[in-house]
PDB file of C-alpha atoms in Angstrom:
ATOM      1  CA  MET N 124     -21.473 -53.218  64.584  1.00  0.00           C
ATOM      2  CA  GLY N 125     -24.564 -51.805  65.766  1.00  0.00           C
ATOM      3  CA  TYR N 126     -26.076 -51.429  62.156  1.00  0.00           C
ATOM      4  CA  GLU N 127     -29.650 -53.029  61.190  1.00  0.00           C
ATOM      5  CA  LEU N 128     -29.314 -55.327  57.954  1.00  0.00           C
ATOM      6  CA  VAL N 129     -32.390 -54.068  55.885  1.00  0.00           C
ATOM      7  CA  ASP N 130     -32.012 -56.035  52.682  1.00  0.00           C
ATOM      8  CA  LEU N 131     -29.218 -58.203  51.216  1.00  0.00           C
ATOM      9  CA  GLN N 132     -29.372 -58.869  47.534  1.00  0.00           C
ATOM     10  CA  SER N 133     -26.797 -61.076  45.360  1.00  0.00           C
ATOM     11  CA  SER N 134     -26.792 -60.991  41.354  1.00  0.00           C
ATOM     12  CA  ASN N 135     -24.666 -62.369  38.815  1.00  0.00           C
ATOM     13  CA  GLY N 136     -24.293 -65.658  40.457  1.00  0.00           C
ATOM     14  CA  GLY N 137     -23.645 -64.359  43.759  1.00  0.00           C
ATOM     15  CA  ARG N 138     -20.625 -62.500  42.410  1.00  0.00           C
ATOM     16  CA  LEU N 139     -22.197 -59.067  43.408  1.00  0.00           C
ATOM     17  CA  LEU N 140     -23.296 -58.643  46.911  1.00  0.00           C
ATOM     18  CA  ARG N 141     -25.292 -55.756  47.698  1.00  0.00           C
ATOM     19  CA  LEU N 142     -26.238 -54.656  51.593  1.00  0.00           C
ATOM     20  CA  PHE N 143     -28.681 -51.849  52.626  1.00  0.00           C
ATOM     21  CA  ILE N 144     -27.959 -50.887  56.265  1.00  0.00           C
ATOM     22  CA  ASP N 145     -29.558 -48.459  58.630  1.00  0.00           C
ATOM     23  CA  LYS N 146     -29.186 -47.124  62.154  1.00  0.00           C
ATOM     24  CA  PRO N 147     -31.190 -44.652  64.031  1.00  0.00           C
ATOM     25  CA  GLY N 148     -30.154 -41.227  62.947  1.00  0.00           C
ATOM     26  CA  GLY N 149     -29.802 -42.520  59.280  1.00  0.00           C
ATOM     27  CA  ILE N 150     -26.489 -43.848  57.455  1.00  0.00           C
ATOM     28  CA  GLY N 151     -23.575 -41.524  55.797  1.00  0.00           C
ATOM     29  CA  VAL N 152     -20.918 -42.654  53.431  1.00  0.00           C
ATOM     30  CA  GLU N 153     -18.402 -43.284  56.602  1.00  0.00           C
ATOM     31  CA  ASP N 154     -20.803 -45.836  57.931  1.00  0.00           C
ATOM     32  CA  CYS N 155     -21.008 -47.821  54.583  1.00  0.00           C
ATOM     33  CA  ALA N 156     -17.192 -47.711  54.276  1.00  0.00           C
ATOM     34  CA  ALA N 157     -16.931 -49.081  57.720  1.00  0.00           C
ATOM     35  CA  VAL N 158     -19.189 -51.857  57.137  1.00  0.00           C
ATOM     36  CA  SER N 159     -17.556 -52.525  53.648  1.00  0.00           C
ATOM     37  CA  ARG N 160     -14.012 -52.737  55.282  1.00  0.00           C
ATOM     38  CA  GLN N 161     -15.355 -55.082  58.323  1.00  0.00           C
ATOM     39  CA  LEU N 162     -17.271 -57.343  55.849  1.00  0.00           C
ATOM     40  CA  SER N 163     -14.136 -57.678  53.216  1.00  0.00           C
ATOM     41  CA  ARG N 164     -12.250 -59.009  56.233  1.00  0.00           C
ATOM     42  CA  VAL N 165     -14.803 -61.286  57.524  1.00  0.00           C
ATOM     43  CA  PHE N 166     -15.444 -62.791  53.890  1.00  0.00           C
ATOM     44  CA  GLU N 167     -11.890 -63.243  53.264  1.00  0.00           C
ATOM     45  CA  VAL N 168     -11.403 -65.110  56.607  1.00  0.00           C
ATOM     46  CA  GLU N 169     -14.825 -67.093  55.788  1.00  0.00           C
ATOM     47  CA  GLY N 170     -13.583 -67.898  52.352  1.00  0.00           C
ATOM     48  CA  VAL N 171     -16.802 -66.101  50.507  1.00  0.00           C
ATOM     49  CA  ASP N 172     -16.259 -65.847  46.977  1.00  0.00           C
ATOM     50  CA  TYR N 173     -17.585 -62.568  45.526  1.00  0.00           C
ATOM     51  CA  ASP N 174     -16.398 -59.862  42.931  1.00  0.00           C
ATOM     52  CA  ARG N 175     -18.130 -56.831  44.188  1.00  0.00           C
ATOM     53  CA  LEU N 176     -19.267 -55.906  47.527  1.00  0.00           C
ATOM     54  CA  GLU N 177     -21.958 -52.771  47.615  1.00  0.00           C
ATOM     55  CA  VAL N 178     -23.159 -51.034  50.976  1.00  0.00           C
ATOM     56  CA  SER N 179     -25.480 -48.489  51.235  1.00  0.00           C
ATOM     57  CA  SER N 180     -28.430 -47.063  52.902  1.00  0.00           C
ATOM     58  CA  PRO N 181     -32.025 -48.182  52.012  1.00  0.00           C
ATOM     59  CA  GLY N 182     -33.200 -44.849  50.434  1.00  0.00           C
ATOM     60  CA  LEU N 183     -35.866 -42.801  50.940  1.00  0.00           C
ATOM     61  CA  ASP N 184     -38.351 -45.531  49.532  1.00  0.00           C
ATOM     62  CA  ARG N 185     -36.896 -48.108  52.286  1.00  0.00           C
ATOM     63  CA  PRO N 186     -38.391 -51.514  52.145  1.00  0.00           C
ATOM     64  CA  LEU N 187     -40.452 -52.588  55.099  1.00  0.00           C
ATOM     65  CA  ARG N 188     -40.371 -56.255  56.141  1.00  0.00           C
ATOM     66  CA  LYS N 189     -40.737 -56.873  59.824  1.00  0.00           C
ATOM     67  CA  ALA N 190     -43.597 -55.797  62.080  1.00  0.00           C
ATOM     68  CA  ARG N 191     -41.277 -53.618  63.961  1.00  0.00           C
ATOM     69  CA  ASP N 192     -40.543 -51.698  60.464  1.00  0.00           C
ATOM     70  CA  PHE N 193     -44.256 -50.841  60.349  1.00  0.00           C
ATOM     71  CA  GLU N 194     -44.078 -49.721  63.923  1.00  0.00           C
ATOM     72  CA  ARG N 195     -41.171 -47.619  63.650  1.00  0.00           C
ATOM     73  CA  PHE N 196     -42.560 -45.758  60.527  1.00  0.00           C
ATOM     74  CA  ALA N 197     -45.983 -45.187  61.657  1.00  0.00           C
ATOM     75  CA  GLY N 198     -47.547 -41.799  60.707  1.00  0.00           C
ATOM     76  CA  GLN N 199     -45.258 -42.263  57.189  1.00  0.00           C
ATOM     77  CA  ARG N 200     -46.921 -43.030  53.770  1.00  0.00           C
ATOM     78  CA  ALA N 201     -46.387 -46.533  52.470  1.00  0.00           C
ATOM     79  CA  GLU N 202     -47.133 -48.514  49.715  1.00  0.00           C
ATOM     80  CA  VAL N 203     -48.142 -52.208  50.328  1.00  0.00           C
ATOM     81  CA  ARG N 204     -48.780 -55.112  47.590  1.00  0.00           C
ATOM     82  CA  MET N 205     -50.371 -58.126  48.670  1.00  0.00           C
ATOM     83  CA  ARG N 206     -49.801 -61.823  47.291  1.00  0.00           C
ATOM     84  CA  THR N 207     -53.629 -62.371  47.384  1.00  0.00           C
ATOM     85  CA  PRO N 208     -56.229 -59.718  46.321  1.00  0.00           C
ATOM     86  CA  SER N 209     -59.033 -58.622  48.629  1.00  0.00           C
ATOM     87  CA  GLU N 210     -62.670 -59.655  47.979  1.00  0.00           C
ATOM     88  CA  SER N 211     -62.844 -56.555  45.723  1.00  0.00           C
ATOM     89  CA  GLY N 212     -59.746 -57.674  43.908  1.00  0.00           C
ATOM     90  CA  GLN N 213     -57.533 -55.148  45.448  1.00  0.00           C
ATOM     91  CA  ARG N 214     -53.563 -56.076  45.923  1.00  0.00           C
ATOM     92  CA  LYS N 215     -52.119 -52.404  45.897  1.00  0.00           C
ATOM     93  CA  TYR N 216     -52.462 -50.225  48.772  1.00  0.00           C
ATOM     94  CA  VAL N 217     -50.863 -46.613  49.189  1.00  0.00           C
ATOM     95  CA  GLY N 218     -51.618 -45.001  52.617  1.00  0.00           C
ATOM     96  CA  VAL N 219     -50.518 -43.697  56.108  1.00  0.00           C
ATOM     97  CA  LEU N 220     -48.917 -46.329  58.384  1.00  0.00           C
ATOM     98  CA  ARG N 221     -50.673 -46.947  61.646  1.00  0.00           C
ATOM     99  CA  GLY N 222     -48.758 -49.640  63.217  1.00  0.00           C
ATOM    100  CA  ALA N 223     -48.541 -53.391  63.482  1.00  0.00           C
ATOM    101  CA  ALA N 224     -49.878 -56.037  65.922  1.00  0.00           C
ATOM    102  CA  ASP N 225     -50.441 -59.499  65.932  1.00  0.00           C
ATOM    103  CA  GLY N 226     -49.140 -60.106  62.411  1.00  0.00           C
ATOM    104  CA  ARG N 227     -51.249 -57.521  60.700  1.00  0.00           C
ATOM    105  CA  VAL N 228     -50.366 -54.168  59.307  1.00  0.00           C
ATOM    106  CA  THR N 229     -52.878 -51.278  59.786  1.00  0.00           C
ATOM    107  CA  LEU N 230     -52.979 -48.731  56.888  1.00  0.00           C
ATOM    108  CA  GLU N 231     -55.295 -45.860  56.261  1.00  0.00           C
ATOM    109  CA  TYR N 232     -56.025 -45.196  52.982  1.00  0.00           C
ATOM    110  CA  ASP N 233     -58.827 -43.298  51.137  1.00  0.00           C
ATOM    111  CA  GLY N 234     -60.681 -42.900  54.418  1.00  0.00           C
ATOM    112  CA  LYS N 235     -60.604 -46.230  55.193  1.00  0.00           C
ATOM    113  CA  VAL N 236     -58.510 -48.119  57.871  1.00  0.00           C
ATOM    114  CA  VAL N 237     -57.455 -51.972  56.654  1.00  0.00           C
ATOM    115  CA  ALA N 238     -55.624 -54.407  58.540  1.00  0.00           C
ATOM    116  CA  LEU N 239     -53.391 -56.192  56.110  1.00  0.00           C
ATOM    117  CA  ALA N 240     -51.726 -59.634  57.035  1.00  0.00           C
ATOM    118  CA  LEU N 241     -48.086 -59.407  57.455  1.00  0.00           C
ATOM    119  CA  GLU N 242     -47.549 -62.975  56.184  1.00  0.00           C
ATOM    120  CA  ASP N 243     -49.379 -62.201  52.781  1.00  0.00           C
ATOM    121  CA  MET N 244     -47.439 -59.029  51.600  1.00  0.00           C
ATOM    122  CA  GLU N 245     -45.520 -59.436  48.474  1.00  0.00           C
ATOM    123  CA  ARG N 246     -43.596 -56.219  48.943  1.00  0.00           C
ATOM    124  CA  ALA N 247     -44.025 -52.858  50.962  1.00  0.00           C
ATOM    125  CA  LYS N 248     -41.925 -49.880  50.974  1.00  0.00           C
ATOM    126  CA  LEU N 249     -41.817 -46.131  52.392  1.00  0.00           C
ATOM    127  CA  VAL N 250     -43.226 -43.524  49.788  1.00  0.00           C
ATOM    128  CA  PRO N 251     -41.102 -40.358  50.028  1.00  0.00           C
ATOM    129  CA  GLU N 252     -43.012 -37.059  50.240  1.00  0.00           C
ATOM    130  CA  LEU N 253     -40.904 -34.466  48.474  1.00  0.00           C
TER     131      LEU N 253
END
């Protein structure tokens, strides 16, 4: 349908399915409704058993997972939490994304630029500037 699947969550033993979608220009209520209708039909045909389906935008604090996410949102503030601490014991970084290349994400924080291994990231998300 031309949407990007940002995240998929299931809870309550798979009874609740929650999808987060995006597209250039952002997501509106109509987009969520269209995807929900389409998926309901597909799930019925495929025999997917669930009680509730929620489709929404990823929000202002959008999760970042793929290298292309870090490229797309270069110049914006992000929070990154690493699985393995740095030599100084740091695991959490908040700064401005500068891009991604060769499996590493470049982030500028506190006047320093660090290259963080994408495969070692526990989670990353945009930090909205309100």
